[in-house]
C-alpha cells in the first residue's frame, strides 16, 4: 500500500517496495483518467474548450510511472484496468479513441465555438467574381460575337432611317432609340434575363426627365435599354469611335464627354439642359464612373443641378446584379444569373435644391440595392 502511495506522489517507480496488485492498480488508474461521459458533457464554448483541453491533456501519474510517452487523450493502461474501463488494446497499449479524437481537436487552433469564428472569405460574392471560369470566358466571347453581329444589320437600318428621323424628330430620335432597344434586348435575352420592377413609375415618352442610376458594370447600358425610353446618355469620347456600336451611338444623339477637359464638361451639361428644354430625357450615372469593387460610391451633384434648374423630374433607378454578371475590369467573363432593374417613383424638388434631390436619390437607390441584392 505504501508502494502505491509513493508511486502516485512521486511519479517514479518505488524501488525496494512490493508492486501493487493489478486489481488495485487498475482501480487507482481508473479514478485518475477522465471518462468519456465527462468529456462529452463539456459544452463547446470558450470556457468548455479550455476545460476539454485540461481533461484530455492531463496524463495519468500511474501511466507516467511506467515511463511511457503519453499524448493528449492517450491514457496508457494495463490490460486489467482496460477491462474495467471498457477500453480496447492496440499494439500493447490501451487507449480511449474518443479521448484521443477530442484531444486532437482541442489542440487544433480552430477548435472551440466562440474562439474559432472563421474569418476567411466565403466562396460567394466578391470571391466568385475574382475566380476565373472557362465557361464564363466562353460565354463572354459568345456574347460579344452575338451583339456585334446583331449590330451590323441594325446599323445599316439606322443609316437608312437617319435622314428622315433627323428631319422629323431631331432631338428625341425615337425611331433610332427603338433600334437601340431591340439590339440590347435581343443581345441580353440570349445570355441573361433582365427583369424590370416598377415600370409603372416611368414617365411618359413625351415627358422630359433626368434618369439616374448606379454604375457598376459594362452591362448597365444594355440593362437600361430594357426601359424602352428614348433617353440620351453621356459617354466618354473613346466609345464613339468603336466600329458599328460607337457609330450607332453617334447617330442616336448620345453625348460625348472628355472627362479630363473642364470645357467639355461644361459643354456637356449645357447640351443636357437644352435636351430637357426640347422634351428629351437624359440619363446620368452620378457616381461618375463604374464602381471598381461593386459598391456604390457617393453621387456628384451635376445631374441634380440640371434637374433643379430645369424643374425636371428625377427618376432613380437601381441596377442589381450587373456587377455579378460582368465585373468591372473583367469584361472577358460573363457569369450566369439575371439582372434586376428597379424603377423608383419620380422625385421633384419643390424648392429647386440640387442637394436635396441628390440625397433623396442616393438613399432610395442604396436601400433598393441592399434589398434586392
PDB file of C-alpha atoms in Angstrom, residues 83-289:
ATOM      1  CA  UNK A  83     -11.170  -4.255 -18.904  1.00  0.00           C
ATOM      2  CA  UNK A  84     -12.724  -2.225 -16.112  1.00  0.00           C
ATOM      3  CA  UNK A  85     -12.889   0.946 -18.241  1.00  0.00           C
ATOM      4  CA  UNK A  86     -14.193  -0.787 -21.375  1.00  0.00           C
ATOM      5  CA  UNK A  87     -11.191   0.281 -23.485  1.00  0.00           C
ATOM      6  CA  UNK A  88      -9.604  -1.687 -26.305  1.00  0.00           C
ATOM      7  CA  UNK A  89      -5.943  -2.661 -26.676  1.00  0.00           C
ATOM      8  CA  UNK A  90      -3.823  -1.578 -29.644  1.00  0.00           C
ATOM      9  CA  UNK A  91      -0.235  -2.827 -30.149  1.00  0.00           C
ATOM     10  CA  UNK A  92       0.292  -3.442 -26.483  1.00  0.00           C
ATOM     11  CA  UNK A  93      -1.292  -0.138 -25.463  1.00  0.00           C
ATOM     12  CA  UNK A  94      -4.789   0.531 -24.318  1.00  0.00           C
ATOM     13  CA  UNK A  95      -6.404   3.841 -25.175  1.00  0.00           C
ATOM     14  CA  UNK A  96      -9.741   5.535 -25.399  1.00  0.00           C
ATOM     15  CA  UNK A  97     -10.368   6.545 -29.059  1.00  0.00           C
ATOM     16  CA  UNK A  98     -12.971   9.129 -28.055  1.00  0.00           C
ATOM     17  CA  UNK A  99     -10.496  10.909 -25.787  1.00  0.00           C
ATOM     18  CA  UNK A 100      -7.851  10.782 -28.487  1.00  0.00           C
ATOM     19  CA  UNK A 101     -10.109  12.441 -31.060  1.00  0.00           C
ATOM     20  CA  UNK A 102     -11.271  15.066 -28.551  1.00  0.00           C
ATOM     21  CA  UNK A 103      -7.696  15.876 -27.548  1.00  0.00           C
ATOM     22  CA  UNK A 104      -6.639  16.251 -31.188  1.00  0.00           C
ATOM     23  CA  UNK A 105      -9.493  18.663 -31.763  1.00  0.00           C
ATOM     24  CA  UNK A 106      -8.610  20.594 -28.607  1.00  0.00           C
ATOM     25  CA  UNK A 107      -5.027  21.005 -29.817  1.00  0.00           C
ATOM     26  CA  UNK A 108      -6.205  22.434 -33.128  1.00  0.00           C
ATOM     27  CA  UNK A 109      -6.182  26.276 -33.414  1.00  0.00           C
ATOM     28  CA  UNK A 110      -9.640  26.112 -34.971  1.00  0.00           C
ATOM     29  CA  UNK A 111     -11.161  24.279 -32.006  1.00  0.00           C
ATOM     30  CA  UNK A 112     -13.800  25.938 -29.880  1.00  0.00           C
ATOM     31  CA  UNK A 113     -17.109  27.579 -30.686  1.00  0.00           C
ATOM     32  CA  UNK A 114     -16.776  31.290 -29.948  1.00  0.00           C
ATOM     33  CA  UNK A 115     -12.991  31.264 -30.149  1.00  0.00           C
ATOM     34  CA  UNK A 116     -12.754  29.885 -33.653  1.00  0.00           C
ATOM     35  CA  UNK A 117     -15.061  32.060 -35.742  1.00  0.00           C
ATOM     36  CA  UNK A 118     -13.816  31.758 -39.296  1.00  0.00           C
ATOM     37  CA  UNK A 119     -12.612  34.983 -40.891  1.00  0.00           C
ATOM     38  CA  UNK A 120     -11.758  33.546 -44.306  1.00  0.00           C
ATOM     39  CA  UNK A 121     -13.742  34.921 -47.251  1.00  0.00           C
ATOM     40  CA  UNK A 122     -16.674  32.881 -48.460  1.00  0.00           C
ATOM     41  CA  UNK A 123     -16.813  31.238 -51.845  1.00  0.00           C
ATOM     42  CA  UNK A 124     -19.634  33.540 -52.963  1.00  0.00           C
ATOM     43  CA  UNK A 125     -19.922  37.274 -53.665  1.00  0.00           C
ATOM     44  CA  UNK A 126     -16.657  39.011 -54.419  1.00  0.00           C
ATOM     45  CA  UNK A 127     -14.617  35.787 -54.241  1.00  0.00           C
ATOM     46  CA  UNK A 128     -16.759  34.308 -57.023  1.00  0.00           C
ATOM     47  CA  UNK A 129     -16.273  37.430 -59.129  1.00  0.00           C
ATOM     48  CA  UNK A 130     -12.484  37.072 -58.920  1.00  0.00           C
ATOM     49  CA  UNK A 131     -12.360  33.367 -59.745  1.00  0.00           C
ATOM     50  CA  UNK A 132     -11.537  32.653 -63.397  1.00  0.00           C
ATOM     51  CA  UNK A 133     -14.094  30.425 -65.079  1.00  0.00           C
ATOM     52  CA  UNK A 134     -13.543  28.974 -68.536  1.00  0.00           C
ATOM     53  CA  UNK A 135     -17.300  28.745 -69.004  1.00  0.00           C
ATOM     54  CA  UNK A 136     -17.694  32.443 -68.148  1.00  0.00           C
ATOM     55  CA  UNK A 137     -14.942  33.383 -70.590  1.00  0.00           C
ATOM     56  CA  UNK A 138     -16.575  31.404 -73.405  1.00  0.00           C
ATOM     57  CA  UNK A 139     -19.956  32.919 -72.560  1.00  0.00           C
ATOM     58  CA  UNK A 140     -18.491  36.446 -72.728  1.00  0.00           C
ATOM     59  CA  UNK A 141     -16.869  35.764 -76.096  1.00  0.00           C
ATOM     60  CA  UNK A 142     -20.177  34.446 -77.439  1.00  0.00           C
ATOM     61  CA  UNK A 143     -21.977  37.500 -76.043  1.00  0.00           C
ATOM     62  CA  UNK A 144     -19.644  39.919 -77.830  1.00  0.00           C
ATOM     63  CA  UNK A 145     -19.871  37.913 -81.031  1.00  0.00           C
ATOM     64  CA  UNK A 146     -23.666  37.980 -80.980  1.00  0.00           C
ATOM     65  CA  UNK A 147     -24.014  41.643 -80.009  1.00  0.00           C
ATOM     66  CA  UNK A 148     -21.566  42.843 -82.675  1.00  0.00           C
ATOM     67  CA  UNK A 149     -23.043  40.595 -85.333  1.00  0.00           C
ATOM     68  CA  UNK A 150     -26.539  41.791 -84.498  1.00  0.00           C
ATOM     69  CA  UNK A 151     -25.396  45.416 -84.581  1.00  0.00           C
ATOM     70  CA  UNK A 152     -24.301  45.247 -88.229  1.00  0.00           C
ATOM     71  CA  UNK A 153     -27.714  44.906 -89.912  1.00  0.00           C
ATOM     72  CA  UNK A 154     -29.293  47.214 -87.351  1.00  0.00           C
ATOM     73  CA  UNK A 155     -26.671  49.855 -88.074  1.00  0.00           C
ATOM     74  CA  UNK A 156     -27.460  49.621 -91.781  1.00  0.00           C
ATOM     75  CA  UNK A 157     -31.122  50.177 -90.943  1.00  0.00           C
ATOM     76  CA  UNK A 158     -30.183  53.189 -88.811  1.00  0.00           C
ATOM     77  CA  UNK A 159     -28.202  54.692 -91.666  1.00  0.00           C
ATOM     78  CA  UNK A 160     -31.221  54.383 -93.927  1.00  0.00           C
ATOM     79  CA  UNK A 161     -33.570  55.890 -91.318  1.00  0.00           C
ATOM     80  CA  UNK A 162     -31.300  58.665 -90.065  1.00  0.00           C
ATOM     81  CA  UNK A 163     -32.133  61.425 -92.633  1.00  0.00           C
ATOM     82  CA  UNK A 164     -35.870  61.045 -92.099  1.00  0.00           C
ATOM     83  CA  UNK A 165     -35.566  60.772 -88.327  1.00  0.00           C
ATOM     84  CA  UNK A 166     -33.308  63.818 -88.124  1.00  0.00           C
ATOM     85  CA  UNK A 167     -35.809  65.950 -90.032  1.00  0.00           C
ATOM     86  CA  UNK A 168     -38.913  64.757 -88.198  1.00  0.00           C
ATOM     87  CA  UNK A 169     -37.550  64.189 -84.674  1.00  0.00           C
ATOM     88  CA  UNK A 170     -34.218  65.972 -84.448  1.00  0.00           C
ATOM     89  CA  UNK A 171     -33.669  65.772 -80.681  1.00  0.00           C
ATOM     90  CA  UNK A 172     -35.523  62.725 -79.371  1.00  0.00           C
ATOM     91  CA  UNK A 173     -34.888  60.455 -82.409  1.00  0.00           C
ATOM     92  CA  UNK A 174     -37.327  57.900 -81.093  1.00  0.00           C
ATOM     93  CA  UNK A 175     -37.068  55.551 -84.107  1.00  0.00           C
ATOM     94  CA  UNK A 176     -33.296  55.230 -83.724  1.00  0.00           C
ATOM     95  CA  UNK A 177     -33.656  54.744 -79.973  1.00  0.00           C
ATOM     96  CA  UNK A 178     -36.116  51.936 -80.672  1.00  0.00           C
ATOM     97  CA  UNK A 179     -33.448  50.140 -82.730  1.00  0.00           C
ATOM     98  CA  UNK A 180     -31.051  50.529 -79.804  1.00  0.00           C
ATOM     99  CA  UNK A 181     -33.637  48.908 -77.550  1.00  0.00           C
ATOM    100  CA  UNK A 182     -34.116  45.985 -79.927  1.00  0.00           C
ATOM    101  CA  UNK A 183     -30.358  45.459 -80.156  1.00  0.00           C
ATOM    102  CA  UNK A 184     -29.890  45.430 -76.375  1.00  0.00           C
ATOM    103  CA  UNK A 185     -32.950  43.272 -75.611  1.00  0.00           C
ATOM    104  CA  UNK A 186     -32.039  40.571 -78.126  1.00  0.00           C
ATOM    105  CA  UNK A 187     -28.381  40.555 -77.068  1.00  0.00           C
ATOM    106  CA  UNK A 188     -29.166  40.095 -73.378  1.00  0.00           C
ATOM    107  CA  UNK A 189     -32.105  37.703 -73.906  1.00  0.00           C
ATOM    108  CA  UNK A 190     -29.740  35.038 -75.227  1.00  0.00           C
ATOM    109  CA  UNK A 191     -27.378  35.208 -72.235  1.00  0.00           C
ATOM    110  CA  UNK A 192     -29.064  36.604 -69.109  1.00  0.00           C
ATOM    111  CA  UNK A 193     -32.614  37.665 -68.242  1.00  0.00           C
ATOM    112  CA  UNK A 194     -33.387  41.281 -67.332  1.00  0.00           C
ATOM    113  CA  UNK A 195     -36.349  41.899 -65.036  1.00  0.00           C
ATOM    114  CA  UNK A 196     -37.850  45.381 -64.733  1.00  0.00           C
ATOM    115  CA  UNK A 197     -39.628  46.212 -61.469  1.00  0.00           C
ATOM    116  CA  UNK A 198     -41.722  49.380 -61.191  1.00  0.00           C
ATOM    117  CA  UNK A 199     -42.226  50.030 -64.878  1.00  0.00           C
ATOM    118  CA  UNK A 200     -45.396  51.936 -63.950  1.00  0.00           C
ATOM    119  CA  UNK A 201     -43.169  54.603 -62.361  1.00  0.00           C
ATOM    120  CA  UNK A 202     -41.674  55.557 -65.723  1.00  0.00           C
ATOM    121  CA  UNK A 203     -42.786  58.943 -67.051  1.00  0.00           C
ATOM    122  CA  UNK A 204     -44.406  59.090 -70.466  1.00  0.00           C
ATOM    123  CA  UNK A 205     -42.154  59.126 -73.501  1.00  0.00           C
ATOM    124  CA  UNK A 206     -43.010  62.794 -74.147  1.00  0.00           C
ATOM    125  CA  UNK A 207     -42.180  63.821 -70.551  1.00  0.00           C
ATOM    126  CA  UNK A 208     -38.594  65.068 -70.115  1.00  0.00           C
ATOM    127  CA  UNK A 209     -36.858  63.537 -67.120  1.00  0.00           C
ATOM    128  CA  UNK A 210     -33.419  63.007 -65.634  1.00  0.00           C
ATOM    129  CA  UNK A 211     -32.772  59.305 -65.090  1.00  0.00           C
ATOM    130  CA  UNK A 212     -30.078  58.500 -62.538  1.00  0.00           C
ATOM    131  CA  UNK A 213     -28.701  55.024 -61.821  1.00  0.00           C
ATOM    132  CA  UNK A 214     -25.840  53.311 -60.055  1.00  0.00           C
ATOM    133  CA  UNK A 215     -22.989  52.243 -62.311  1.00  0.00           C
ATOM    134  CA  UNK A 216     -21.006  49.047 -61.694  1.00  0.00           C
ATOM    135  CA  UNK A 217     -20.688  47.124 -64.957  1.00  0.00           C
ATOM    136  CA  UNK A 218     -20.352  47.242 -68.729  1.00  0.00           C
ATOM    137  CA  UNK A 219     -23.820  45.658 -68.841  1.00  0.00           C
ATOM    138  CA  UNK A 220     -25.563  48.648 -67.248  1.00  0.00           C
ATOM    139  CA  UNK A 221     -26.461  50.312 -70.557  1.00  0.00           C
ATOM    140  CA  UNK A 222     -27.735  47.038 -72.006  1.00  0.00           C
ATOM    141  CA  UNK A 223     -29.990  46.663 -68.966  1.00  0.00           C
ATOM    142  CA  UNK A 224     -31.270  50.253 -69.058  1.00  0.00           C
ATOM    143  CA  UNK A 225     -32.306  49.921 -72.706  1.00  0.00           C
ATOM    144  CA  UNK A 226     -34.965  47.489 -71.443  1.00  0.00           C
ATOM    145  CA  UNK A 227     -36.853  50.548 -70.117  1.00  0.00           C
ATOM    146  CA  UNK A 228     -37.678  51.446 -73.736  1.00  0.00           C
ATOM    147  CA  UNK A 229     -37.341  55.186 -73.242  1.00  0.00           C
ATOM    148  CA  UNK A 230     -35.541  57.476 -75.751  1.00  0.00           C
ATOM    149  CA  UNK A 231     -33.088  58.980 -73.263  1.00  0.00           C
ATOM    150  CA  UNK A 232     -29.645  60.287 -74.151  1.00  0.00           C
ATOM    151  CA  UNK A 233     -26.703  59.220 -72.013  1.00  0.00           C
ATOM    152  CA  UNK A 234     -23.231  60.654 -71.554  1.00  0.00           C
ATOM    153  CA  UNK A 235     -20.263  58.526 -72.586  1.00  0.00           C
ATOM    154  CA  UNK A 236     -16.556  59.109 -72.974  1.00  0.00           C
ATOM    155  CA  UNK A 237     -15.296  60.125 -76.420  1.00  0.00           C
ATOM    156  CA  UNK A 238     -13.354  56.896 -76.976  1.00  0.00           C
ATOM    157  CA  UNK A 239     -16.586  54.868 -77.002  1.00  0.00           C
ATOM    158  CA  UNK A 240     -17.863  56.764 -80.031  1.00  0.00           C
ATOM    159  CA  UNK A 241     -15.017  55.518 -82.233  1.00  0.00           C
ATOM    160  CA  UNK A 242     -15.865  51.835 -81.648  1.00  0.00           C
ATOM    161  CA  UNK A 243     -16.914  50.465 -85.046  1.00  0.00           C
ATOM    162  CA  UNK A 244     -20.646  49.952 -85.551  1.00  0.00           C
ATOM    163  CA  UNK A 245     -21.671  50.385 -81.894  1.00  0.00           C
ATOM    164  CA  UNK A 246     -19.926  53.725 -81.378  1.00  0.00           C
ATOM    165  CA  UNK A 247     -21.219  54.989 -84.701  1.00  0.00           C
ATOM    166  CA  UNK A 248     -24.740  53.941 -83.707  1.00  0.00           C
ATOM    167  CA  UNK A 249     -24.376  55.968 -80.514  1.00  0.00           C
ATOM    168  CA  UNK A 250     -23.479  58.997 -82.595  1.00  0.00           C
ATOM    169  CA  UNK A 251     -26.482  58.577 -84.895  1.00  0.00           C
ATOM    170  CA  UNK A 252     -28.837  58.214 -81.926  1.00  0.00           C
ATOM    171  CA  UNK A 253     -27.606  61.508 -80.468  1.00  0.00           C
ATOM    172  CA  UNK A 254     -25.852  60.402 -77.296  1.00  0.00           C
ATOM    173  CA  UNK A 255     -23.444  62.894 -75.746  1.00  0.00           C
ATOM    174  CA  UNK A 256     -19.647  62.610 -75.922  1.00  0.00           C
ATOM    175  CA  UNK A 257     -17.536  63.745 -72.971  1.00  0.00           C
ATOM    176  CA  UNK A 258     -13.832  64.346 -72.426  1.00  0.00           C
ATOM    177  CA  UNK A 259     -13.532  63.541 -68.759  1.00  0.00           C
ATOM    178  CA  UNK A 260     -10.330  65.473 -68.104  1.00  0.00           C
ATOM    179  CA  UNK A 261     -11.414  68.547 -70.055  1.00  0.00           C
ATOM    180  CA  UNK A 262     -13.264  71.133 -67.995  1.00  0.00           C
ATOM    181  CA  UNK A 263     -14.631  72.875 -71.084  1.00  0.00           C
ATOM    182  CA  UNK A 264     -16.021  69.568 -72.354  1.00  0.00           C
ATOM    183  CA  UNK A 265     -17.754  69.001 -69.032  1.00  0.00           C
ATOM    184  CA  UNK A 266     -19.418  72.400 -69.098  1.00  0.00           C
ATOM    185  CA  UNK A 267     -20.455  71.891 -72.716  1.00  0.00           C
ATOM    186  CA  UNK A 268     -21.981  68.514 -71.845  1.00  0.00           C
ATOM    187  CA  UNK A 269     -24.075  69.999 -69.039  1.00  0.00           C
ATOM    188  CA  UNK A 270     -25.260  72.731 -71.372  1.00  0.00           C
ATOM    189  CA  UNK A 271     -26.304  70.179 -74.006  1.00  0.00           C
ATOM    190  CA  UNK A 272     -28.232  68.217 -71.388  1.00  0.00           C
ATOM    191  CA  UNK A 273     -30.165  71.306 -70.332  1.00  0.00           C
ATOM    192  CA  UNK A 274     -31.016  72.046 -73.969  1.00  0.00           C
ATOM    193  CA  UNK A 275     -32.265  68.474 -74.472  1.00  0.00           C
ATOM    194  CA  UNK A 276     -34.554  68.787 -71.445  1.00  0.00           C
ATOM    195  CA  UNK A 277     -35.978  72.004 -72.862  1.00  0.00           C
ATOM    196  CA  UNK A 278     -36.702  70.097 -76.108  1.00  0.00           C
ATOM    197  CA  UNK A 279     -38.699  67.479 -74.153  1.00  0.00           C
ATOM    198  CA  UNK A 280     -35.921  64.908 -74.393  1.00  0.00           C
ATOM    199  CA  UNK A 281     -34.830  62.819 -71.392  1.00  0.00           C
ATOM    200  CA  UNK A 282     -31.222  62.316 -70.315  1.00  0.00           C
ATOM    201  CA  UNK A 283     -29.509  59.556 -68.337  1.00  0.00           C
ATOM    202  CA  UNK A 284     -26.747  60.129 -65.800  1.00  0.00           C
ATOM    203  CA  UNK A 285     -24.533  57.878 -63.710  1.00  0.00           C
ATOM    204  CA  UNK A 286     -23.986  60.235 -60.755  1.00  0.00           C
ATOM    205  CA  UNK A 287     -21.015  58.237 -59.479  1.00  0.00           C
ATOM    206  CA  UNK A 288     -19.070  59.495 -62.486  1.00  0.00           C
ATOM    207  CA  UNK A 289     -17.604  56.127 -63.471  1.00  0.00           C
TER     208      UNK A 289
END
